[in-house]
Tab-separated table of C-alpha atoms in Angstrom:
chain	number	residue	atom	x	y	z
A	1	MET	CA	3.031	18.842	5.246
A	2	LEU	CA	3.736	15.135	5.010
A	3	LYS	CA	6.662	13.785	3.095
A	4	PHE	CA	5.892	10.777	0.956
A	5	ALA	CA	8.875	8.794	-0.274
A	6	VAL	CA	8.850	6.363	-3.157
A	7	LEU	CA	11.519	3.693	-3.082
A	8	LEU	CA	13.030	2.820	-6.395
A	9	SER	CA	15.924	0.607	-7.323
A	10	VAL	CA	18.593	2.446	-9.173
A	11	LEU	CA	18.339	1.427	-12.801
A	12	ALA	CA	21.953	1.926	-13.695
A	13	CYS	CA	23.026	-0.288	-10.792
A	14	ALA	CA	20.459	-3.052	-11.183
A	15	LEU	CA	20.944	-3.367	-14.926
A	16	ALA	CA	24.696	-2.725	-14.918
A	17	GLY	CA	24.393	-0.594	-18.013
A	18	THR	CA	22.832	-3.126	-20.350
A	19	ILE	CA	19.572	-5.044	-20.402
A	20	PRO	CA	19.809	-8.767	-21.079
A	21	ASP	CA	17.412	-10.400	-23.486
A	22	GLY	CA	14.095	-11.335	-22.045
A	23	LEU	CA	13.497	-9.902	-18.383
A	24	LEU	CA	10.052	-8.721	-16.794
A	25	PRO	CA	7.417	-7.224	-13.958
A	26	GLN	CA	4.012	-7.119	-11.600
A	27	LEU	CA	2.029	-4.811	-8.964
A	28	ASP	CA	-0.605	-2.164	-8.070
A	29	GLY	CA	-0.084	1.508	-7.340
A	30	ARG	CA	-1.757	4.898	-7.182
A	31	ILE	CA	-1.051	8.456	-8.106
A	32	VAL	CA	-2.846	10.574	-5.503
A	33	GLY	CA	-2.356	14.320	-5.493
A	34	GLY	CA	-1.036	14.279	-9.056
A	35	TYR	CA	-2.312	15.869	-12.246
A	36	GLU	CA	-3.773	14.623	-15.509
A	37	THR	CA	-1.291	14.415	-18.356
A	38	SER	CA	-1.089	12.944	-21.851
A	39	ILE	CA	0.898	10.125	-23.406
A	40	ASP	CA	2.712	12.656	-25.593
A	41	ALA	CA	4.322	14.025	-22.425
A	42	HIS	CA	5.307	10.486	-21.307
A	43	PRO	CA	5.539	8.476	-24.563
A	44	TYR	CA	7.654	5.776	-22.890
A	45	GLN	CA	4.807	4.886	-20.489
A	46	VAL	CA	3.019	1.552	-20.956
A	47	SER	CA	0.115	-0.188	-19.261
A	48	LEU	CA	0.873	-3.770	-18.295
A	49	GLN	CA	-2.397	-5.687	-18.354
A	50	ARG	CA	-3.633	-9.041	-17.172
A	51	TYR	CA	-6.920	-10.417	-18.528
A	52	GLY	CA	-7.700	-6.984	-19.954
A	53	SER	CA	-7.132	-4.988	-16.760
A	54	HIS	CA	-4.290	-2.614	-15.940
A	55	PHE	CA	-2.237	-3.753	-12.964
A	56	CYS	CA	1.255	-2.269	-13.389
A	57	GLY	CA	3.144	0.383	-15.269
A	58	GLY	CA	6.309	0.059	-17.279
A	59	SER	CA	8.731	1.896	-19.561
A	60	ILE	CA	9.713	1.334	-23.202
A	61	TYR	CA	13.440	0.546	-23.485
A	62	SER	CA	13.529	-0.457	-27.152
A	63	HIS	CA	11.229	-1.530	-29.994
A	64	ASP	CA	10.510	-4.829	-28.275
A	65	ILE	CA	11.661	-4.447	-24.632
A	66	VAL	CA	9.743	-2.989	-21.659
A	67	ILE	CA	11.167	-2.435	-18.169
A	68	THR	CA	8.967	-2.957	-15.123
A	69	ALA	CA	9.174	-4.267	-11.533
A	70	ALA	CA	9.912	-7.869	-10.653
A	71	HIS	CA	7.196	-7.814	-8.037
A	72	CYS	CA	4.710	-7.231	-10.849
A	73	LEU	CA	5.573	-10.527	-12.478
A	74	GLN	CA	5.233	-13.089	-9.734
A	75	SER	CA	2.999	-16.152	-10.204
A	76	ILE	CA	2.032	-15.234	-13.754
A	77	GLU	CA	2.614	-16.502	-17.279
A	78	ALA	CA	3.553	-14.482	-20.352
A	79	LYS	CA	0.472	-15.700	-22.228
A	80	ASP	CA	-1.783	-13.907	-19.741
A	81	LEU	CA	-0.101	-10.538	-20.266
A	82	LYS	CA	-0.723	-7.684	-22.708
A	83	ILE	CA	0.896	-4.278	-23.064
A	84	ARG	CA	-0.899	-1.160	-24.252
A	85	VAL	CA	1.322	1.600	-25.622
A	86	GLY	CA	0.755	5.012	-27.164
A	87	SER	CA	-2.423	5.944	-25.316
A	88	THR	CA	-3.354	8.412	-22.592
A	89	TYR	CA	-6.029	5.892	-21.561
A	90	TRP	CA	-5.289	2.397	-20.308
A	91	ARG	CA	-8.615	1.045	-21.551
A	92	SER	CA	-8.487	2.246	-25.147
A	93	GLY	CA	-6.392	3.783	-27.905
A	94	GLY	CA	-2.814	3.216	-28.940
A	95	SER	CA	-1.918	-0.379	-29.694
A	96	VAL	CA	-2.001	-3.596	-27.669
A	97	HIS	CA	0.789	-6.167	-27.864
A	98	SER	CA	1.208	-9.721	-26.642
A	99	VAL	CA	4.140	-10.677	-24.428
A	100	ARG	CA	6.601	-13.248	-25.745
A	101	SER	CA	8.608	-13.682	-22.574
A	102	PHE	CA	9.869	-11.943	-19.485
A	103	ARG	CA	12.626	-12.278	-16.943
A	104	ASN	CA	12.826	-11.073	-13.372
A	105	HIS	CA	16.185	-10.035	-11.975
A	106	GLU	CA	17.812	-13.198	-10.626
A	107	GLY	CA	18.694	-11.359	-7.417
A	108	TYR	CA	15.154	-10.124	-6.716
A	109	ASN	CA	14.071	-10.759	-3.130
A	110	ALA	CA	10.402	-10.282	-2.277
A	111	ARG	CA	11.190	-9.726	1.404
A	112	THR	CA	13.891	-7.110	1.039
A	113	MET	CA	12.755	-5.790	-2.373
A	114	VAL	CA	16.316	-5.653	-3.637
A	115	ASN	CA	16.739	-5.875	-7.418
A	116	ASP	CA	13.042	-5.243	-8.001
A	117	ILE	CA	13.326	-5.003	-11.748
A	118	ALA	CA	12.259	-7.077	-14.711
A	119	ILE	CA	12.299	-7.038	-18.497
A	120	ILE	CA	9.509	-7.978	-20.867
A	121	ARG	CA	9.963	-8.921	-24.510
A	122	ILE	CA	7.009	-7.919	-26.695
A	123	GLU	CA	5.788	-10.290	-29.403
A	124	SER	CA	5.883	-7.643	-32.166
A	125	ASP	CA	8.079	-4.575	-32.595
A	126	LEU	CA	6.684	-1.174	-31.663
A	127	SER	CA	6.435	1.551	-34.308
A	128	PHE	CA	7.797	4.714	-32.751
A	129	ARG	CA	5.974	8.039	-33.135
A	130	SER	CA	5.183	11.065	-30.975
A	131	SER	CA	3.167	8.955	-28.524
A	132	ILE	CA	5.422	5.858	-28.533
A	133	ARG	CA	9.096	6.337	-27.771
A	134	GLU	CA	11.843	4.629	-25.819
A	135	ILE	CA	13.523	6.252	-22.842
A	136	ARG	CA	17.231	5.995	-22.122
A	137	ILE	CA	18.457	4.512	-18.853
A	138	ALA	CA	20.408	6.787	-16.527
A	139	ASP	CA	24.103	5.971	-16.243
A	140	SER	CA	24.374	7.739	-12.891
A	141	ASN	CA	22.051	8.743	-10.088
A	142	PRO	CA	20.526	12.220	-10.087
A	143	ARG	CA	21.735	14.529	-7.341
A	144	GLU	CA	19.950	15.085	-4.037
A	145	GLY	CA	16.987	17.409	-4.558
A	146	ALA	CA	16.844	16.936	-8.329
A	147	THR	CA	13.380	17.210	-9.834
A	148	ALA	CA	11.733	14.071	-11.152
A	149	VAL	CA	8.328	12.893	-12.329
A	150	VAL	CA	6.483	9.597	-11.952
A	151	SER	CA	3.517	8.686	-14.122
A	152	GLY	CA	0.870	5.978	-14.294
A	153	TRP	CA	-2.773	5.099	-14.017
A	154	GLY	CA	-2.578	4.304	-10.347
A	155	THR	CA	-4.629	1.173	-9.956
A	156	THR	CA	-6.303	0.704	-6.582
A	157	GLU	CA	-7.442	-2.815	-7.364
A	158	SER	CA	-6.970	-4.987	-10.383
A	159	GLY	CA	-9.752	-4.196	-12.833
A	160	GLY	CA	-11.571	-2.052	-10.294
A	161	SER	CA	-13.734	0.922	-11.133
A	162	THR	CA	-11.408	3.089	-9.081
A	163	ILE	CA	-8.681	2.935	-11.718
A	164	PRO	CA	-8.552	6.337	-13.414
A	165	ASP	CA	-8.872	6.065	-17.195
A	166	HIS	CA	-6.627	9.068	-17.760
A	167	LEU	CA	-2.842	9.003	-17.336
A	168	LEU	CA	-1.654	10.854	-14.221
A	169	ALA	CA	1.693	12.261	-13.132
A	170	VAL	CA	3.171	13.753	-9.977
A	171	ASN	CA	6.329	15.825	-9.526
A	172	LEU	CA	8.909	14.660	-6.984
A	173	GLU	CA	12.349	15.409	-5.606
A	174	ILE	CA	15.164	12.867	-5.401
A	175	ILE	CA	16.417	11.859	-1.949
A	176	ASP	CA	19.983	10.612	-1.596
A	177	VAL	CA	20.183	7.007	-0.360
A	178	SER	CA	22.162	7.991	2.735
A	179	ARG	CA	19.512	10.552	3.655
A	180	CYS	CA	16.724	8.061	2.952
A	181	ARG	CA	18.387	5.706	5.460
A	182	SER	CA	18.712	8.450	8.058
A	183	ASN	CA	16.486	9.134	11.051
A	184	GLU	CA	14.612	11.752	9.019
A	185	PHE	CA	12.705	8.860	7.482
A	186	GLY	CA	11.648	5.552	8.941
A	187	TYR	CA	13.311	3.023	6.683
A	188	GLY	CA	16.840	2.735	8.038
A	189	LYS	CA	18.637	-0.399	6.890
A	190	LYS	CA	15.730	-1.439	4.679
A	191	ILE	CA	17.140	0.927	2.054
A	192	LYS	CA	19.578	-1.132	0.003
A	193	ASP	CA	22.121	-0.142	-2.615
A	194	THR	CA	19.783	-1.047	-5.497
A	195	MET	CA	17.210	1.490	-4.301
A	196	LEU	CA	16.624	5.188	-4.815
A	197	CYS	CA	14.142	7.380	-2.957
A	198	ALA	CA	11.964	10.311	-3.993
A	199	TYR	CA	9.283	12.377	-2.299
A	200	ALA	CA	6.665	15.012	-2.957
A	201	PRO	CA	7.342	18.048	-0.746
A	202	ASN	CA	4.400	19.986	0.658
A	203	LYS	CA	1.916	17.611	-0.910
A	204	ASP	CA	-0.148	14.592	0.033
A	205	ALA	CA	0.772	12.243	-2.788
A	206	CYS	CA	1.079	8.539	-3.348
A	207	GLN	CA	3.789	8.524	-5.952
A	208	GLY	CA	3.464	5.831	-8.438
A	209	ASP	CA	1.931	3.049	-10.343
A	210	SER	CA	3.878	-0.107	-9.578
A	211	GLY	CA	6.588	-0.866	-12.094
A	212	GLY	CA	6.175	2.563	-13.627
A	213	PRO	CA	8.846	5.109	-14.518
A	214	LEU	CA	10.626	7.635	-12.345
A	215	VAL	CA	12.206	10.070	-14.763
A	216	SER	CA	14.742	12.823	-14.106
A	217	GLY	CA	16.753	14.736	-16.698
A	218	ASP	CA	14.925	12.828	-19.462
A	219	ARG	CA	16.411	9.563	-18.219
A	220	LEU	CA	14.819	6.602	-16.495
A	221	VAL	CA	16.322	6.696	-13.008
A	222	GLY	CA	13.929	4.424	-11.129
A	223	VAL	CA	11.109	1.933	-11.262
A	224	VAL	CA	8.323	2.360	-8.697
A	225	SER	CA	8.970	-0.321	-6.118
A	226	TRP	CA	7.782	-0.040	-2.533
A	227	GLY	CA	7.183	2.073	0.552
A	228	TYR	CA	5.153	2.285	3.715
A	229	GLY	CA	1.629	3.532	3.580
A	230	CYS	CA	-0.935	4.705	1.125
A	231	GLY	CA	-1.823	1.217	0.280
A	232	ASP	CA	0.031	0.079	-2.639
A	233	ILE	CA	3.119	-1.744	-2.954
A	234	VAL	CA	6.607	-1.082	-3.966
A	235	ILE	CA	7.669	-1.415	-7.487
A	236	LEU	CA	10.906	-0.809	-9.016
A	237	LEU	CA	13.787	-1.845	-9.056
A	238	SER	CA	11.511	-2.563	-6.211
A	239	ALA	CA	7.814	-2.959	-5.989
A	240	VAL	CA	5.186	-0.304	-5.684
A	241	VAL	CA	3.771	2.537	-4.213
A	242	CYS	CA	3.575	5.342	-1.975
A	243	ALA	CA	6.126	5.351	0.668
A	244	LEU	CA	5.601	7.378	3.731
A	245	GLY	CA	8.795	8.717	5.167
A	246	GLY	CA	8.984	8.574	8.933
A	247	THR	CA	5.491	8.468	10.365
A	248	VAL	CA	2.351	6.983	8.899
A	249	PRO	CA	-0.318	9.697	8.944
A	250	GLU	CA	-4.047	9.452	8.557
A	251	GLY	CA	-3.993	5.789	9.464
A	252	LEU	CA	-2.320	4.715	6.264
A	253	LEU	CA	0.077	1.877	6.903
A	254	PRO	CA	2.669	-0.218	5.147
A	255	GLN	CA	0.805	-1.715	2.280
A	256	LEU	CA	-2.319	-2.410	4.220
A	257	ASP	CA	-3.595	0.946	3.231
A	258	GLY	CA	-6.958	0.923	4.796
A	259	ARG	CA	-9.095	-0.664	2.130
A	260	ILE	CA	-11.681	-3.362	2.006
A	261	VAL	CA	-11.477	-4.638	-1.548
A	262	GLY	CA	-13.528	-7.642	-2.573
A	263	GLY	CA	-15.739	-7.264	0.484
A	264	SER	CA	-19.440	-6.592	0.905
A	265	ALA	CA	-21.584	-3.763	2.205
A	266	THR	CA	-22.961	-4.329	5.694
A	267	THR	CA	-24.666	-2.454	8.527
A	268	ILE	CA	-23.464	-1.282	11.913
A	269	SER	CA	-25.882	-3.633	13.702
A	270	SER	CA	-23.733	-6.527	12.431
A	271	PHE	CA	-20.540	-4.852	13.713
A	272	PRO	CA	-21.768	-2.610	16.570
A	273	TRP	CA	-18.266	-2.322	18.065
A	274	GLN	CA	-16.972	-0.622	14.916
A	275	ILE	CA	-16.187	3.091	15.058
A	276	SER	CA	-14.843	5.684	12.642
A	277	LEU	CA	-11.823	7.565	13.959
A	278	GLN	CA	-11.891	10.984	12.337
A	279	ARG	CA	-9.317	13.698	11.934
A	280	ASN	CA	-10.546	17.194	11.131
A	281	GLY	CA	-13.906	15.704	10.143
A	282	GLY	CA	-12.599	13.079	7.703
A	283	HIS	CA	-12.462	9.345	8.338
A	284	SER	CA	-8.850	8.287	8.845
A	285	CYS	CA	-8.931	4.955	10.703
A	286	GLY	CA	-11.157	2.310	12.178
A	287	GLY	CA	-11.339	1.234	15.780
A	288	SER	CA	-13.237	-0.945	18.254
A	289	ILE	CA	-15.321	-0.113	21.326
A	290	TYR	CA	-13.757	-1.672	24.428
A	291	SER	CA	-15.956	0.095	26.989
A	292	ALA	CA	-18.330	3.046	27.179
A	293	ASN	CA	-15.449	5.508	26.939
A	294	ILE	CA	-12.488	3.490	25.603
A	295	ILE	CA	-11.620	2.731	21.976
A	296	VAL	CA	-8.899	0.377	20.756
A	297	THR	CA	-7.102	1.254	17.502
A	298	ALA	CA	-3.624	1.101	15.939
A	299	ALA	CA	-0.683	3.173	17.164
A	300	HIS	CA	0.257	4.016	13.584
A	301	CYS	CA	-3.081	5.828	13.289
A	302	LEU	CA	-2.122	8.250	16.033
A	303	GLN	CA	1.244	9.587	14.951
A	304	SER	CA	1.848	13.346	14.658
A	305	VAL	CA	-1.650	14.224	15.811
A	306	SER	CA	-3.230	15.835	18.875
A	307	ALA	CA	-6.437	14.772	20.628
A	308	SER	CA	-8.044	18.134	19.864
A	309	VAL	CA	-8.416	17.337	16.146
A	310	LEU	CA	-9.837	13.842	16.702
A	311	GLN	CA	-13.380	12.612	17.059
A	312	VAL	CA	-15.088	9.221	17.020
A	313	ARG	CA	-18.367	8.360	15.296
A	314	ALA	CA	-20.148	5.327	16.734
A	315	GLY	CA	-23.438	3.592	15.978
A	316	SER	CA	-23.652	4.380	12.275
A	317	THR	CA	-23.363	2.376	9.078
A	318	TYR	CA	-22.050	5.546	7.468
A	319	TRP	CA	-18.834	7.257	8.518
A	320	SER	CA	-20.061	10.721	7.497
A	321	SER	CA	-23.490	10.767	9.174
A	322	GLY	CA	-25.728	9.157	11.771
A	323	GLY	CA	-24.958	7.602	15.117
A	324	VAL	CA	-23.193	9.734	17.705
A	325	VAL	CA	-19.990	11.749	17.520
A	326	SER	CA	-17.727	12.012	20.572
A	327	LYS	CA	-14.672	14.147	21.143
A	328	VAL	CA	-11.382	12.548	22.174
A	329	ALA	CA	-10.115	13.446	25.632
A	330	ALA	CA	-6.801	11.608	25.411
A	331	PHE	CA	-5.014	8.717	23.767
A	332	ARG	CA	-1.949	6.627	24.410
A	333	ASN	CA	0.146	4.635	21.958
A	334	HIS	CA	1.875	1.503	23.171
A	335	GLU	CA	5.239	2.582	24.554
A	336	GLY	CA	6.942	-0.205	22.620
A	337	TYR	CA	5.469	0.724	19.242
A	338	ASN	CA	8.098	0.869	16.519
A	339	ALA	CA	7.225	2.416	13.144
A	340	ASN	CA	10.046	0.519	11.445
A	341	THR	CA	9.126	-2.958	12.625
A	342	MET	CA	5.427	-2.332	13.419
A	343	VAL	CA	5.709	-4.209	16.718
A	344	ASN	CA	3.159	-3.273	19.400
A	345	ASP	CA	0.987	-1.416	16.874
A	346	ILE	CA	-1.860	-0.731	19.266
A	347	ALA	CA	-3.305	2.312	21.021
A	348	VAL	CA	-6.104	3.258	23.404
A	349	ILE	CA	-8.371	6.301	23.101
A	350	ARG	CA	-10.445	7.793	25.937
A	351	LEU	CA	-13.598	9.632	24.862
A	352	SER	CA	-14.714	12.918	26.396
A	353	SER	CA	-18.170	11.472	27.061
A	354	SER	CA	-19.389	7.925	27.574
A	355	LEU	CA	-21.290	6.096	24.856
A	356	SER	CA	-24.826	4.864	25.482
A	357	PHE	CA	-24.965	1.234	24.431
A	358	SER	CA	-27.720	0.065	22.054
A	359	SER	CA	-28.207	-2.444	19.246
A	360	ASN	CA	-25.842	-0.310	17.151
A	361	ILE	CA	-23.284	0.518	19.858
A	362	LYS	CA	-21.747	-2.343	21.816
A	363	ALA	CA	-18.421	-3.190	23.368
A	364	ILE	CA	-16.424	-6.195	22.194
A	365	SER	CA	-14.365	-8.400	24.488
A	366	LEU	CA	-10.637	-8.836	23.983
A	367	ALA	CA	-9.364	-12.270	23.005
A	368	THR	CA	-7.543	-14.143	25.767
A	369	TYR	CA	-5.960	-16.610	23.349
A	370	ASN	CA	-5.404	-16.840	19.612
A	371	PRO	CA	-7.888	-18.648	17.400
A	372	ALA	CA	-6.677	-21.752	15.586
A	373	ASN	CA	-4.838	-21.486	12.315
A	374	GLY	CA	-7.476	-21.377	9.571
A	375	ALA	CA	-10.256	-20.174	11.866
A	376	SER	CA	-12.842	-17.957	10.200
A	377	ALA	CA	-12.784	-14.258	10.999
A	378	ALA	CA	-14.105	-10.975	9.658
A	379	VAL	CA	-12.631	-7.533	9.284
A	380	SER	CA	-14.749	-4.420	8.818
A	381	GLY	CA	-14.266	-0.769	8.003
A	382	TRP	CA	-14.823	2.006	5.527
A	383	GLY	CA	-11.626	1.273	3.702
A	384	THR	CA	-10.079	4.672	3.126
A	385	GLN	CA	-7.950	5.054	0.034
A	386	SER	CA	-6.843	8.537	0.982
A	387	SER	CA	-8.011	10.737	3.817
A	388	GLY	CA	-11.243	12.544	2.983
A	389	SER	CA	-11.154	11.402	-0.638
A	390	SER	CA	-14.270	10.696	-2.662
A	391	SER	CA	-13.063	7.115	-2.988
A	392	ILE	CA	-13.983	6.373	0.620
A	393	PRO	CA	-17.141	4.242	0.548
A	394	SER	CA	-19.850	5.846	2.629
A	395	GLN	CA	-21.255	2.501	3.769
A	396	LEU	CA	-19.502	0.110	6.139
A	397	GLN	CA	-17.805	-2.832	4.407
A	398	TYR	CA	-16.582	-6.195	5.631
A	399	VAL	CA	-14.676	-9.171	4.277
A	400	ASN	CA	-14.381	-12.711	5.578
A	401	VAL	CA	-10.853	-13.961	6.180
A	402	ASN	CA	-9.076	-16.926	7.717
A	403	ILE	CA	-6.575	-16.725	10.557
A	404	VAL	CA	-2.933	-17.424	9.772
A	405	SER	CA	-1.047	-18.113	12.991
A	406	GLN	CA	2.052	-16.139	13.916
A	407	SER	CA	4.330	-19.147	13.387
A	408	LYS	CA	2.693	-20.033	10.075
A	409	CYS	CA	2.847	-16.421	8.875
A	410	ALA	CA	6.571	-16.262	9.684
A	411	SER	CA	7.273	-19.575	7.931
A	412	SER	CA	8.537	-20.112	4.396
A	413	THR	CA	4.921	-20.582	3.264
A	414	TYR	CA	4.673	-16.787	3.146
A	415	GLY	CA	7.073	-14.011	2.256
A	416	TYR	CA	7.449	-12.117	5.532
A	417	GLY	CA	9.848	-14.305	7.485
A	418	SER	CA	11.393	-12.646	10.528
A	419	GLN	CA	9.343	-9.471	9.979
A	420	ILE	CA	6.482	-11.232	11.755
A	421	ARG	CA	6.977	-10.620	15.471
A	422	SER	CA	5.387	-12.041	18.600
A	423	THR	CA	2.915	-9.135	18.824
A	424	MET	CA	1.446	-9.925	15.398
A	425	ILE	CA	-1.138	-12.275	13.928
A	426	CYS	CA	-2.074	-12.682	10.271
A	427	ALA	CA	-5.207	-13.324	8.234
A	428	ALA	CA	-5.831	-13.980	4.566
A	429	ALA	CA	-8.850	-13.975	2.300
A	430	SER	CA	-8.903	-17.306	0.554
A	431	GLY	CA	-9.495	-17.257	-3.183
A	432	LYS	CA	-10.412	-13.602	-3.254
A	433	ASP	CA	-8.902	-10.275	-4.166
A	434	ALA	CA	-9.124	-8.517	-0.824
A	435	CYS	CA	-7.110	-5.932	1.024
A	436	GLN	CA	-8.010	-6.894	4.530
A	437	GLY	CA	-8.774	-3.954	6.575
A	438	ASP	CA	-9.310	-0.375	7.420
A	439	SER	CA	-6.267	0.672	9.459
A	440	GLY	CA	-6.801	0.327	13.199
A	441	GLY	CA	-10.038	-1.548	12.647
A	442	PRO	CA	-11.217	-4.832	14.152
A	443	LEU	CA	-10.364	-8.387	13.215
A	444	VAL	CA	-12.998	-10.490	14.941
A	445	SER	CA	-13.196	-14.263	15.381
A	446	GLY	CA	-15.465	-16.215	17.682
A	447	GLY	CA	-17.192	-13.023	18.792
A	448	VAL	CA	-14.070	-11.467	20.307
A	449	LEU	CA	-11.469	-8.965	19.110
A	450	VAL	CA	-8.409	-10.932	18.026
A	451	GLY	CA	-6.573	-8.348	15.946
A	452	VAL	CA	-6.144	-4.680	15.026
A	453	VAL	CA	-5.442	-3.924	11.359
A	454	SER	CA	-1.750	-3.076	11.191
A	455	TRP	CA	0.259	-3.663	8.007
A	456	GLY	CA	1.062	-5.871	5.043
A	457	TYR	CA	2.590	-5.920	1.568
A	458	GLY	CA	0.251	-5.072	-1.271
A	459	CYS	CA	-3.230	-6.267	-1.852
A	460	ALA	CA	-4.446	-9.769	-2.509
A	461	TYR	CA	-1.003	-11.309	-2.763
A	462	ALA	CA	-1.288	-14.982	-1.877
A	463	ASN	CA	2.028	-15.096	-0.040
A	464	TYR	CA	1.525	-11.834	1.866
A	465	PRO	CA	-1.442	-12.042	4.270
A	466	GLY	CA	-2.717	-9.018	6.144
A	467	VAL	CA	-0.846	-8.446	9.409
A	468	TYR	CA	-2.645	-7.428	12.603
A	469	ALA	CA	-1.632	-6.473	16.120
A	470	ASP	CA	-2.250	-9.583	18.243
A	471	VAL	CA	-4.849	-8.601	20.828
A	472	SER	CA	-4.399	-11.668	23.047
A	473	VAL	CA	-0.687	-10.893	23.409
A	474	LEU	CA	-1.305	-7.173	23.961
A	475	ARG	CA	-4.413	-7.609	26.110
A	476	THR	CA	-2.709	-6.877	29.435
A	477	TRP	CA	-1.420	-3.560	28.116
A	478	VAL	CA	-4.859	-2.588	26.782
A	479	VAL	CA	-6.633	-3.386	30.059
A	480	SER	CA	-4.025	-1.580	32.164
A	481	THR	CA	-3.958	1.481	29.898
A	482	ALA	CA	-7.739	1.665	29.704
A	483	ASN	CA	-7.844	1.862	33.489
A	484	SER	CA	-5.152	4.534	33.781
A	485	ILE	CA	-5.453	6.854	30.788
């Protein structure tokens, strides 16, 4: 089974034993593959809310202090925040408190996610009882393989209907930092000394609600921070979400988890090049028709999989029915694809039988040059939130975005810096909460394919656009591979 790692900054290290007056947090996460629990089992758990909607978790440190992730508290004011405590449900029950102030760790870095921790001071003191209690901070790291639990409501979009009302938890095992940096997983030097890792063995699980608690031995050992895949971000002593150790299965990628949030329903006749790449009958990634028997998708969608379990549905507005289904004869990932850096994140699939073109099934040409910065574009897909889950919309979705050039995306305007490579192009949805893309799916501008959905940090973060494989740069490889595969 897949190993999902959650990166967390080590509390004892980041806080150096004590918590200064007035720190604080921000982010979105999910608990997939977990179980329903109650606040009595996790009485330190809080829901951090903005404008009445849950968007991050946190932990009670004292009567008036809550610990969360620094990435949860970017570009926000204390007056817009509320904290609900003492309830199994984020929407109701318990008590709701205003925030007086907060402070992010001064050493927090949004690019490296070091020191991803923050402290919030509540306006009024909490009254402790069975459902409201503080949790002590660990003074040392748990051992390798120690059991731990992470809890939260697992938002999939701020205020969205997909947020479960009921508190969830998932059981994990601690991974030693040296092992987390090893070749067994895909992070390498990205794992810093203020981070701790955990994973769910033999289970498909996105561990965590950003900023929420990782608890082992009845001590707070981590704050959900970040990771690759499953579409949330890292929180912690970092920033949120479900980290995928090593490979990225089922087309889930670093923080661009295959979702179209804030988009609109559409039909296949508007995006006739769109296909659903399916694994064992479930939608796992998007893709684009290049020719009657060639599909272009992302290399990260085709890790640890064989052609025999893949199929492609074309010509349908719905991923689960209609159109035509074709078997996959072969596929090839770009030889230069790197799961750590996400360079060359492109792949070609050859179908067992050729498609018959119609108004609902058409090829799309590959871009020969990049569109201008700010050019309008659209990305489409079914926006998986987890493979085969009921949260996959049955109808095709799309969202309008604007191109962010490679140089602009790597500039100080955004938070990626040198992580943006020459084989990448970016796009952002202006003034809209949108996760741009269904992994491997098409980014189209000017009627041609300009990008393949690849990766990104979080969802709807103004300084973190969606990142796509740059088709114009990779065009020669696609054409050559299509002719030889």
